[in-house]
Amino acid sequence: GHIRVVPGVAGYDMLLSDMVANIERIHITGHASLSGLLATQPTFSLTFASSPIMLDELLNRFPIQSIHPDMLRVIEERQIGGKLEVVSATLTGSATPEPQFSFTGEIRISEGRALLGPDRVLARDLAGTVFVEPGRLRLTELSGQYGTLLIRGGKGLVAFLEGGPALELEVTGDMTASHLMEVLTRKVHAEPAASTFSSLKEIKGNVVLTLRLAGSLTTPDGVHVSGG
């Protein structure tokens, strides 16, 4: 890359352009700046894109302080993993008097996995786009497998509220009618619907289903099915 140092409002500003870095299997491009060099409170900004990288590797290589602590807890508790490609992201912050970081960006997901819903059902082979924004994650163009549901489209939001992170998720896909009846038989206990579902036999065909999940991610039973 190219480095320039110029006088700034306080101290000096250092600009790094056309940055290219290869860190083992990760290819990174972008640009960076450091403002207030030799001043009392320098700040920095790094804008970059990366080749695909596994989530656990990304967390090990970038400052973990830049990630919301509630987000880290959700990643661990929901066993979230997969391959990420940073389309464009910006890391800003200051090193003094105490390190402070902020991270925003657009990230593509592939080969994703997570435990979703009140029963912690495994979602696998997930793909989509995540927009990291202040105080929230916005999910778009979701696809993959959620239990027996083949997801063909979906969107969601994880908001980091004062009471903890909350999820809103809507996915559309298809599943066999027999699997749907199995789910309804387990979940629906009110009569006469429960007896009707349990009496149905040899059901064939497929159904298109829209599933909505919502609730708090801080407790095991916080997320519930809000509609379908």
PDB file of N, CA and C in Angstrom, residues 48 55 58-59 66-68 71 75 84-91 101-109 129-140 156-158 160:
ATOM      1  N   PHE A  48     -12.298  -2.461   5.000  1.00  0.00           N
ATOM      2  CA  PHE A  48     -11.653  -3.601   4.351  1.00  0.00           C
ATOM      3  C   PHE A  48     -12.684  -4.578   3.799  1.00  0.00           C
ATOM      4  N   LEU A  55     -15.973 -18.353  10.807  1.00  0.00           N
ATOM      5  CA  LEU A  55     -16.310 -17.402  11.855  1.00  0.00           C
ATOM      6  C   LEU A  55     -15.331 -17.472  13.032  1.00  0.00           C
ATOM      7  N   LEU A  58     -12.186 -15.700  12.209  1.00  0.00           N
ATOM      8  CA  LEU A  58     -12.356 -14.252  12.172  1.00  0.00           C
ATOM      9  C   LEU A  58     -12.325 -13.665  13.580  1.00  0.00           C
ATOM     10  N   LEU A  59     -12.992 -14.334  14.510  1.00  0.00           N
ATOM     11  CA  LEU A  59     -13.030 -13.841  15.886  1.00  0.00           C
ATOM     12  C   LEU A  59     -11.648 -13.878  16.532  1.00  0.00           C
ATOM     13  N   SER A  66     -14.354  -5.216  19.506  1.00  0.00           N
ATOM     14  CA  SER A  66     -15.152  -4.506  18.507  1.00  0.00           C
ATOM     15  C   SER A  66     -16.527  -5.133  18.320  1.00  0.00           C
ATOM     16  N   ILE A  67     -16.773  -6.286  18.925  1.00  0.00           N
ATOM     17  CA  ILE A  67     -18.036  -7.001  18.770  1.00  0.00           C
ATOM     18  C   ILE A  67     -18.861  -6.838  20.036  1.00  0.00           C
ATOM     19  N   HIS A  68     -20.138  -6.539  19.863  1.00  0.00           N
ATOM     20  CA  HIS A  68     -21.036  -6.344  20.995  1.00  0.00           C
ATOM     21  C   HIS A  68     -20.998  -7.580  21.897  1.00  0.00           C
ATOM     22  N   MET A  71     -23.636 -10.057  21.354  1.00  0.00           N
ATOM     23  CA  MET A  71     -23.474 -10.814  20.123  1.00  0.00           C
ATOM     24  C   MET A  71     -22.563 -12.008  20.347  1.00  0.00           C
ATOM     25  N   ILE A  75     -23.520 -15.982  19.874  1.00  0.00           N
ATOM     26  CA  ILE A  75     -22.716 -16.870  19.024  1.00  0.00           C
ATOM     27  C   ILE A  75     -22.358 -18.144  19.775  1.00  0.00           C
ATOM     28  N   LEU A  84     -17.685 -16.904   6.383  1.00  0.00           N
ATOM     29  CA  LEU A  84     -18.048 -15.514   6.169  1.00  0.00           C
ATOM     30  C   LEU A  84     -17.141 -14.883   5.120  1.00  0.00           C
ATOM     31  N   GLU A  85     -17.729 -14.042   4.282  1.00  0.00           N
ATOM     32  CA  GLU A  85     -16.955 -13.228   3.347  1.00  0.00           C
ATOM     33  C   GLU A  85     -17.309 -11.771   3.603  1.00  0.00           C
ATOM     34  N   VAL A  86     -16.343 -10.991   4.026  1.00  0.00           N
ATOM     35  CA  VAL A  86     -16.583  -9.579   4.293  1.00  0.00           C
ATOM     36  C   VAL A  86     -16.624  -8.843   2.963  1.00  0.00           C
ATOM     37  N   VAL A  87     -17.824  -8.385   2.578  1.00  0.00           N
ATOM     38  CA  VAL A  87     -17.968  -7.619   1.341  1.00  0.00           C
ATOM     39  C   VAL A  87     -17.376  -6.227   1.536  1.00  0.00           C
ATOM     40  N   SER A  88     -17.760  -5.592   2.629  1.00  0.00           N
ATOM     41  CA  SER A  88     -17.196  -4.306   3.009  1.00  0.00           C
ATOM     42  C   SER A  88     -17.489  -4.082   4.485  1.00  0.00           C
ATOM     43  N   ALA A  89     -16.487  -3.706   5.247  1.00  0.00           N
ATOM     44  CA  ALA A  89     -16.669  -3.474   6.676  1.00  0.00           C
ATOM     45  C   ALA A  89     -15.758  -2.345   7.128  1.00  0.00           C
ATOM     46  N   THR A  90     -16.195  -1.666   8.173  1.00  0.00           N
ATOM     47  CA  THR A  90     -15.421  -0.559   8.720  1.00  0.00           C
ATOM     48  C   THR A  90     -15.264  -0.744  10.217  1.00  0.00           C
ATOM     49  N   LEU A  91     -14.021  -0.693  10.662  1.00  0.00           N
ATOM     50  CA  LEU A  91     -13.681  -0.778  12.075  1.00  0.00           C
ATOM     51  C   LEU A  91     -13.112   0.574  12.485  1.00  0.00           C
ATOM     52  N   PHE A 101     -14.088   0.428  20.301  1.00  0.00           N
ATOM     53  CA  PHE A 101     -14.176   0.001  18.915  1.00  0.00           C
ATOM     54  C   PHE A 101     -15.632   0.007  18.453  1.00  0.00           C
ATOM     55  N   SER A 102     -15.813   0.205  17.153  1.00  0.00           N
ATOM     56  CA  SER A 102     -17.121   0.099  16.534  1.00  0.00           C
ATOM     57  C   SER A 102     -16.955  -0.625  15.202  1.00  0.00           C
ATOM     58  N   PHE A 103     -17.863  -1.564  14.919  1.00  0.00           N
ATOM     59  CA  PHE A 103     -17.748  -2.377  13.700  1.00  0.00           C
ATOM     60  C   PHE A 103     -19.079  -2.361  12.959  1.00  0.00           C
ATOM     61  N   THR A 104     -19.057  -2.009  11.686  1.00  0.00           N
ATOM     62  CA  THR A 104     -20.235  -2.079  10.816  1.00  0.00           C
ATOM     63  C   THR A 104     -19.812  -2.690   9.489  1.00  0.00           C
ATOM     64  N   GLY A 105     -20.778  -3.267   8.763  1.00  0.00           N
ATOM     65  CA  GLY A 105     -20.404  -3.817   7.474  1.00  0.00           C
ATOM     66  C   GLY A 105     -21.430  -4.769   6.890  1.00  0.00           C
ATOM     67  N   GLU A 106     -21.094  -5.291   5.717  1.00  0.00           N
ATOM     68  CA  GLU A 106     -21.916  -6.266   4.991  1.00  0.00           C
ATOM     69  C   GLU A 106     -21.109  -7.554   4.862  1.00  0.00           C
ATOM     70  N   ILE A 107     -21.718  -8.663   5.280  1.00  0.00           N
ATOM     71  CA  ILE A 107     -21.026  -9.951   5.313  1.00  0.00           C
ATOM     72  C   ILE A 107     -21.897 -11.006   4.655  1.00  0.00           C
ATOM     73  N   ARG A 108     -21.319 -11.772   3.745  1.00  0.00           N
ATOM     74  CA  ARG A 108     -22.031 -12.903   3.129  1.00  0.00           C
ATOM     75  C   ARG A 108     -21.752 -14.169   3.938  1.00  0.00           C
ATOM     76  N   ILE A 109     -22.794 -14.964   4.124  1.00  0.00           N
ATOM     77  CA  ILE A 109     -22.689 -16.202   4.893  1.00  0.00           C
ATOM     78  C   ILE A 109     -22.855 -17.395   3.965  1.00  0.00           C
ATOM     79  N   THR A 129     -27.100 -12.864   3.629  1.00  0.00           N
ATOM     80  CA  THR A 129     -26.304 -11.660   3.828  1.00  0.00           C
ATOM     81  C   THR A 129     -26.646 -11.047   5.182  1.00  0.00           C
ATOM     82  N   VAL A 130     -25.611 -10.667   5.922  1.00  0.00           N
ATOM     83  CA  VAL A 130     -25.785 -10.025   7.228  1.00  0.00           C
ATOM     84  C   VAL A 130     -25.250  -8.601   7.135  1.00  0.00           C
ATOM     85  N   PHE A 131     -26.090  -7.648   7.556  1.00  0.00           N
ATOM     86  CA  PHE A 131     -25.650  -6.263   7.657  1.00  0.00           C
ATOM     87  C   PHE A 131     -25.454  -5.946   9.141  1.00  0.00           C
ATOM     88  N   VAL A 132     -24.212  -5.654   9.512  1.00  0.00           N
ATOM     89  CA  VAL A 132     -23.893  -5.294  10.892  1.00  0.00           C
ATOM     90  C   VAL A 132     -24.073  -3.794  11.021  1.00  0.00           C
ATOM     91  N   GLU A 133     -25.034  -3.391  11.853  1.00  0.00           N
ATOM     92  CA  GLU A 133     -25.366  -1.989  12.033  1.00  0.00           C
ATOM     93  C   GLU A 133     -25.299  -1.649  13.515  1.00  0.00           C
ATOM     94  N   PRO A 134     -25.218  -0.376  13.871  1.00  0.00           N
ATOM     95  CA  PRO A 134     -25.151  -0.028  15.304  1.00  0.00           C
ATOM     96  C   PRO A 134     -26.336  -0.603  16.088  1.00  0.00           C
ATOM     97  N   GLY A 135     -26.036  -1.469  17.023  1.00  0.00           N
ATOM     98  CA  GLY A 135     -27.069  -2.016  17.889  1.00  0.00           C
ATOM     99  C   GLY A 135     -27.893  -3.142  17.313  1.00  0.00           C
ATOM    100  N   ARG A 136     -27.565  -3.617  16.108  1.00  0.00           N
ATOM    101  CA  ARG A 136     -28.390  -4.690  15.548  1.00  0.00           C
ATOM    102  C   ARG A 136     -27.687  -5.402  14.398  1.00  0.00           C
ATOM    103  N   LEU A 137     -28.199  -6.600  14.084  1.00  0.00           N
ATOM    104  CA  LEU A 137     -27.812  -7.360  12.897  1.00  0.00           C
ATOM    105  C   LEU A 137     -29.055  -7.518  12.023  1.00  0.00           C
ATOM    106  N   ARG A 138     -28.927  -7.215  10.741  1.00  0.00           N
ATOM    107  CA  ARG A 138     -30.047  -7.377   9.816  1.00  0.00           C
ATOM    108  C   ARG A 138     -29.717  -8.507   8.844  1.00  0.00           C
ATOM    109  N   LEU A 139     -30.613  -9.507   8.729  1.00  0.00           N
ATOM    110  CA  LEU A 139     -30.384 -10.693   7.916  1.00  0.00           C
ATOM    111  C   LEU A 139     -31.289 -10.648   6.691  1.00  0.00           C
ATOM    112  N   THR A 140     -30.744 -10.953   5.516  1.00  0.00           N
ATOM    113  CA  THR A 140     -31.528 -10.949   4.285  1.00  0.00           C
ATOM    114  C   THR A 140     -31.147 -12.147   3.412  1.00  0.00           C
ATOM    115  N   GLY A 156     -34.454 -11.454   8.759  1.00  0.00           N
ATOM    116  CA  GLY A 156     -34.489 -11.430  10.209  1.00  0.00           C
ATOM    117  C   GLY A 156     -33.773 -10.222  10.772  1.00  0.00           C
ATOM    118  N   LEU A 157     -33.908 -10.076  12.073  1.00  0.00           N
ATOM    119  CA  LEU A 157     -33.279  -8.971  12.782  1.00  0.00           C
ATOM    120  C   LEU A 157     -32.905  -9.430  14.179  1.00  0.00           C
ATOM    121  N   VAL A 158     -31.684  -9.141  14.595  1.00  0.00           N
ATOM    122  CA  VAL A 158     -31.259  -9.330  15.975  1.00  0.00           C
ATOM    123  C   VAL A 158     -30.951  -7.947  16.526  1.00  0.00           C
ATOM    124  N   PHE A 160     -29.948  -5.544  19.759  1.00  0.00           N
ATOM    125  CA  PHE A 160     -29.266  -5.603  21.040  1.00  0.00           C
ATOM    126  C   PHE A 160     -29.843  -4.522  21.950  1.00  0.00           C
TER     127      PHE A 160
END
